[in-house]
XYZ file of C-alpha atoms in Angstrom:
411
model
C 125.311 128.705 137.604
C 125.549 125.925 135.209
C 128.978 123.912 134.846
C 130.332 122.182 131.974
C 132.449 119.912 133.870
C 133.460 118.640 137.420
C 136.890 119.603 138.500
C 138.872 117.161 140.678
C 140.349 118.529 143.959
C 143.296 116.563 145.532
C 142.544 115.422 148.680
C 145.623 117.070 150.493
C 144.531 120.343 149.067
C 140.678 119.866 150.399
C 141.633 118.260 153.869
C 145.228 118.954 154.570
C 145.043 122.754 155.522
C 142.312 122.210 158.285
C 143.898 118.974 159.494
C 147.347 120.920 159.741
C 145.456 123.525 161.815
C 144.026 120.796 164.039
C 147.406 119.555 164.921
C 148.609 123.000 165.732
C 145.688 123.671 168.155
C 146.357 120.215 169.509
C 142.738 119.185 168.761
C 141.490 115.397 167.569
C 138.319 117.077 165.814
C 136.716 120.291 165.155
C 135.144 122.416 168.134
C 132.842 124.195 165.674
C 130.871 123.475 162.689
C 133.150 124.941 159.424
C 129.978 126.355 158.112
C 126.314 125.679 158.463
C 124.047 126.118 155.144
C 120.827 124.506 153.879
C 120.742 122.275 150.723
C 116.671 123.024 150.184
C 117.061 125.758 147.376
C 119.161 123.343 145.697
C 117.106 120.387 146.286
C 113.894 122.380 145.246
C 115.666 123.277 142.150
C 116.380 119.824 141.444
C 113.001 118.630 141.595
C 111.724 121.462 139.699
C 114.068 120.244 136.951
C 113.353 116.785 136.912
C 109.440 117.661 136.752
C 110.009 119.773 133.675
C 112.165 116.845 132.103
C 108.893 114.378 132.817
C 106.793 117.103 131.243
C 108.720 117.606 128.264
C 109.236 113.853 127.542
C 105.310 113.391 128.032
C 104.684 116.095 125.475
C 107.462 114.816 123.322
C 105.912 111.337 123.058
C 102.432 113.101 122.909
C 103.364 114.935 119.850
C 105.478 111.802 118.211
C 102.086 109.723 118.669
C 99.963 112.455 116.874
C 102.716 112.910 114.066
C 102.676 109.319 113.514
C 98.866 109.023 113.474
C 98.723 112.098 110.908
C 101.244 109.868 108.721
C 99.216 106.760 108.790
C 96.382 108.265 107.017
C 98.560 108.612 103.713
C 99.410 104.744 104.027
C 97.734 103.100 101.152
C 98.235 99.654 102.788
C 95.773 100.932 105.648
C 91.987 100.513 104.942
C 90.949 103.651 106.606
C 93.641 105.638 104.496
C 92.499 108.965 103.206
C 93.873 107.907 99.955
C 91.103 105.537 99.417
C 88.431 108.066 100.308
C 86.184 108.733 97.080
C 83.271 111.234 96.123
C 80.826 110.697 93.420
C 79.474 113.721 91.656
C 76.401 113.934 89.204
C 75.785 116.043 86.251
C 72.131 116.124 86.835
C 71.546 115.278 90.640
C 67.757 115.351 90.058
C 67.912 112.216 87.646
C 70.364 109.944 89.344
C 73.130 110.180 92.019
C 75.915 108.043 92.963
C 78.141 106.592 96.061
C 81.493 105.510 96.108
C 82.883 102.988 98.619
C 86.442 103.545 99.881
C 89.021 102.398 96.977
C 86.385 102.748 94.263
C 88.415 103.232 90.939
C 88.225 106.817 89.735
C 86.416 107.053 86.753
C 83.031 108.248 84.879
C 79.847 106.279 83.968
C 77.212 107.457 81.486
C 73.780 106.671 82.551
C 70.576 106.991 80.821
C 67.761 106.346 83.076
C 64.726 104.942 80.802
C 62.333 103.612 83.391
C 62.144 103.747 87.266
C 61.513 100.665 89.336
C 57.775 100.913 90.769
C 55.589 99.382 93.708
C 52.243 97.962 92.503
C 49.690 100.278 93.864
C 45.604 99.220 94.157
C 43.015 101.914 95.235
C 39.863 100.947 96.865
C 36.267 102.459 96.341
C 35.577 105.820 98.238
C 32.790 105.842 100.629
C 31.450 107.811 103.401
C 33.830 107.311 106.370
C 31.268 107.497 109.189
C 28.553 105.730 107.059
C 27.710 102.172 107.156
C 29.766 99.335 105.874
C 29.374 98.070 102.292
C 29.806 94.852 103.580
C 26.928 92.734 104.960
C 27.697 91.093 108.177
C 29.058 87.997 108.175
C 32.813 86.451 107.492
C 34.770 86.943 104.221
C 37.787 85.062 102.993
C 39.887 85.969 100.510
C 43.457 85.228 98.823
C 46.493 87.498 98.565
C 49.345 85.965 95.964
C 52.604 87.662 96.013
C 54.891 86.163 93.399
C 54.686 82.313 93.880
C 53.335 82.684 97.620
C 49.441 82.550 98.290
C 48.187 83.535 101.431
C 44.364 82.968 102.398
C 42.974 85.575 104.630
C 39.755 86.101 106.473
C 37.704 88.954 107.873
C 34.697 89.505 109.809
C 31.925 92.068 108.999
C 29.902 93.382 111.825
C 26.197 94.803 111.847
C 27.112 97.933 113.550
C 30.545 98.521 111.291
C 31.253 101.889 109.776
C 32.878 101.919 106.687
C 36.094 103.250 108.377
C 35.876 100.770 111.305
C 35.762 98.092 108.410
C 38.927 99.334 106.394
C 40.870 99.450 109.782
C 40.181 95.838 110.609
C 40.805 94.942 107.068
C 44.261 96.632 106.976
C 45.421 94.824 109.929
C 44.657 91.556 108.128
C 46.506 92.413 105.334
C 49.527 93.479 106.979
C 50.119 90.079 108.461
C 50.531 89.052 104.786
C 53.700 91.380 104.217
C 51.621 94.043 102.161
C 51.599 97.714 102.852
C 47.787 98.561 103.509
C 46.564 102.190 104.387
C 43.591 104.461 104.546
C 43.281 107.114 102.215
C 41.213 110.174 103.124
C 39.409 112.788 101.222
C 37.223 115.011 103.294
C 34.893 112.803 104.927
C 35.282 110.114 102.278
C 37.959 107.222 102.787
C 39.204 104.420 100.848
C 41.765 101.302 101.268
C 45.034 101.708 99.450
C 47.232 98.596 99.016
C 50.865 98.838 97.959
C 53.562 96.040 97.168
C 56.457 96.082 100.082
C 59.185 96.335 97.416
C 59.566 97.645 93.652
C 59.950 95.445 90.898
C 57.732 93.170 89.078
C 58.695 90.131 91.160
C 56.845 91.974 93.829
C 53.399 92.290 92.126
C 50.437 90.838 93.885
C 46.787 89.749 93.319
C 43.889 89.483 95.196
C 40.735 87.081 94.479
C 37.443 86.467 96.665
C 36.870 83.129 97.752
C 33.701 83.264 100.180
C 31.609 86.489 99.711
C 32.801 89.651 97.744
C 35.159 91.734 99.914
C 37.575 92.520 97.151
C 35.254 92.912 94.356
C 32.790 95.121 96.784
C 35.702 97.316 98.167
C 37.485 97.524 95.074
C 40.876 96.039 96.127
C 41.508 94.719 92.862
C 41.457 97.635 90.963
C 45.129 98.628 89.991
C 46.296 101.966 89.773
C 50.141 101.434 89.201
C 51.616 98.300 87.932
C 54.815 96.979 89.194
C 57.800 97.159 87.274
C 61.501 96.942 87.167
C 63.831 99.538 86.434
C 65.562 99.900 82.880
C 68.643 102.055 82.080
C 71.701 102.280 79.569
C 74.985 102.041 81.366
C 77.789 103.374 79.076
C 75.894 102.103 76.030
C 74.848 98.842 77.531
C 71.184 98.247 78.480
C 70.146 96.789 82.090
C 67.591 96.304 84.077
C 66.792 96.052 88.059
C 64.076 95.119 90.425
C 65.380 98.238 92.472
C 66.090 101.782 91.881
C 69.321 101.494 93.575
C 71.899 99.685 91.107
C 75.329 98.764 91.222
C 77.668 100.333 88.654
C 80.745 98.348 89.683
C 82.005 96.738 92.619
C 82.500 99.774 94.878
C 79.849 102.295 93.135
C 76.331 102.538 93.509
C 73.592 104.564 91.843
C 70.155 105.639 92.828
C 67.786 106.349 89.947
C 65.340 109.322 90.407
C 63.808 109.938 87.448
C 64.218 109.469 83.417
C 67.104 111.237 81.823
C 70.592 111.191 81.208
C 73.519 111.729 83.704
C 77.170 111.630 83.911
C 78.586 110.357 87.162
C 82.206 111.080 87.939
C 84.297 109.015 90.538
C 86.982 111.034 91.962
C 89.238 111.343 94.939
C 88.082 113.219 98.083
C 90.111 116.406 97.371
C 88.871 118.323 100.787
C 89.331 115.327 102.900
C 92.767 115.124 101.238
C 93.373 118.883 101.949
C 92.057 118.625 105.402
C 94.528 115.550 106.559
C 97.724 117.383 104.692
C 96.982 120.536 106.571
C 96.857 117.970 109.810
C 99.915 116.579 108.845
C 101.872 119.646 108.179
C 100.341 121.328 111.647
C 101.615 118.340 113.745
C 104.932 118.427 111.993
C 105.547 122.120 112.532
C 104.422 121.831 116.338
C 106.773 118.916 117.050
C 109.280 120.996 115.534
C 108.997 124.239 117.342
C 108.619 122.215 120.531
C 112.275 120.541 120.099
C 113.602 123.928 118.908
C 112.350 125.630 121.961
C 114.606 122.995 124.081
C 118.267 122.700 122.117
C 119.791 121.945 125.412
C 117.193 119.292 126.358
C 117.263 116.595 123.506
C 119.641 114.932 121.756
C 121.047 116.063 117.985
C 118.945 112.838 116.838
C 115.300 114.472 116.992
C 116.420 117.524 115.155
C 118.498 115.321 112.843
C 115.495 113.205 112.234
C 112.801 116.222 111.761
C 115.350 117.557 109.041
C 115.510 114.426 107.309
C 111.661 114.040 107.196
C 111.489 117.793 106.099
C 113.865 117.095 103.164
C 112.073 113.942 102.231
C 108.677 116.085 101.985
C 110.585 118.868 99.824
C 112.006 116.528 97.478
C 109.025 114.160 96.918
C 106.096 116.681 97.430
C 107.311 120.115 96.092
C 105.331 119.620 93.009
C 102.454 119.256 95.138
C 102.773 122.376 97.397
C 104.692 121.354 100.255
C 107.808 123.050 101.037
C 110.208 123.971 103.641
C 110.266 127.519 105.237
C 113.108 129.216 106.246
C 112.449 128.302 109.944
C 112.566 124.494 108.936
C 108.942 124.060 109.430
C 106.682 122.985 106.332
C 104.193 125.199 104.710
C 101.462 124.169 102.374
C 99.999 125.674 99.120
C 96.314 124.196 99.176
C 95.640 125.532 95.612
C 98.614 123.718 94.191
C 98.097 120.371 95.978
C 94.262 120.626 94.725
C 95.277 121.078 91.419
C 98.150 118.446 91.313
C 95.936 115.778 92.993
C 93.369 116.241 90.328
C 95.987 116.164 87.858
C 97.737 112.717 88.613
C 96.180 111.399 91.700
C 98.202 107.984 91.286
C 101.675 109.828 91.126
C 100.813 111.355 94.348
C 99.794 108.178 96.132
C 103.085 106.765 95.455
C 105.095 110.022 96.474
C 103.048 110.828 99.592
C 103.194 107.063 100.722
C 106.985 107.140 100.705
C 106.572 109.971 103.007
C 104.298 108.532 105.219
C 106.720 105.312 105.751
C 109.267 107.390 106.453
C 107.619 109.288 109.281
C 106.329 105.923 110.568
C 109.775 104.558 110.652
C 111.426 107.616 112.413
C 108.586 108.345 114.709
C 108.671 104.832 115.913
C 112.245 105.081 116.926
C 111.362 107.811 119.017
C 108.461 106.118 120.942
C 110.627 103.103 121.678
C 113.445 104.990 122.813
C 114.485 105.291 126.537
C 114.448 108.645 128.104
C 118.404 108.440 128.410
C 118.712 108.044 124.680
C 116.439 111.150 124.043
C 117.762 113.734 126.354
C 121.224 115.224 126.732
C 123.550 118.037 125.975
C 124.236 118.635 122.560
C 125.860 121.837 123.177
C 129.356 119.680 123.647
C 130.967 116.527 122.623
C 130.330 113.541 124.793
C 134.015 112.778 125.035
C 134.524 116.081 127.102
C 132.146 115.635 129.777
C 133.092 114.123 133.305
C 130.957 110.955 132.464
C 130.193 109.957 129.047
C 128.169 106.650 129.630
C 124.269 106.767 130.333
C 125.130 104.914 133.907
C 123.773 106.329 137.413
C 126.720 108.555 138.166
C 126.145 110.313 134.939
C 122.627 111.294 135.884
C 123.659 112.437 138.966
C 126.454 114.676 137.389
C 123.666 115.956 134.886
C 121.593 116.886 137.710
C 124.213 118.691 139.754
C 125.197 120.685 136.448
C 121.556 121.748 135.874
C 121.005 122.765 139.428
C 124.489 124.342 139.883
C 125.200 122.056 142.844
C 128.909 120.630 142.747
C 129.806 118.573 146.187
C 133.068 116.896 146.769
C 132.916 113.502 147.837
C 135.575 111.596 149.317
C 135.339 107.915 147.861
């Protein structure tokens, strides 16, 4: 049985009748105990109540922290805010693609790829792989010039070298000069293929013989493709780059894939915004249901704060598909949210940031409040309680009320 208050019984009414009977019997003390009973059931109930209280507070702090974390995703002052997430869409992804960093300004770019940046490629003379080397035995030296840097290289041809063995030894020497060297096979034939390590005209290379004729004999100076810079028009302005990855603005980069025109659109990440909004609504509704299921456990401060958050969402984000359901929880119209964000993203940022700040402020109060300030009997006014302050006797009183155990104690 749960009592609302403690009745004070006068001392004379509690002790007087029994004391009078003792005098009549000429006894100075009781012969037998008045009544013998066990307090174990009451103690067990009290321990269960304390355990339930601790579990409820733990869940409250957990749900509150998760709601706060979801709200922080919509705080524009945070670098990892979902409001800064961007996606880049290309009208012709086979010609050019773009990537937008967080916080990139939404907008569009008109790109016309005229020419791609290329690597220089030299292809040598084909010869039978297992046949004898094209070079007589001896030591050969040659120079490899990349840009303004010249490297002097040397290779030794042996009497019993096959063509493939010589190419493999030569590839190892050229690799040391930071030039890509590989062997290209065609059935039983093979030849040396050299490529610049990067695209662009400044990475072009040149080979020439110094001692011997290794370059001329193997055809290493035969250019199959010249190194060139990329050339493109961006919004009507001609530009060039030694690479096929070009920067369109401070936070937008494009990859050139083939000549042709493409329109690149930078826009907010609507899918991620929708996902994080669902998460915010779900975590609010979970906390709301948790508090509503325990009306006699928490003070009226929590429901009032949740109602304030819901009203703020209703007033600020109704145009974006967020409303209050009849049960007090939030509901989301995903199509309305997507259309509204696409129509006026800047207005959405301003409105949702206000809600985010309110949620962070209110949940911050709950996380820093003591358990005594979060729990109480909100079905009656504090002035009608036997103990109205949050002192130690009041906690004893609360436990007694919840367990149904009232003990009259003589102070």
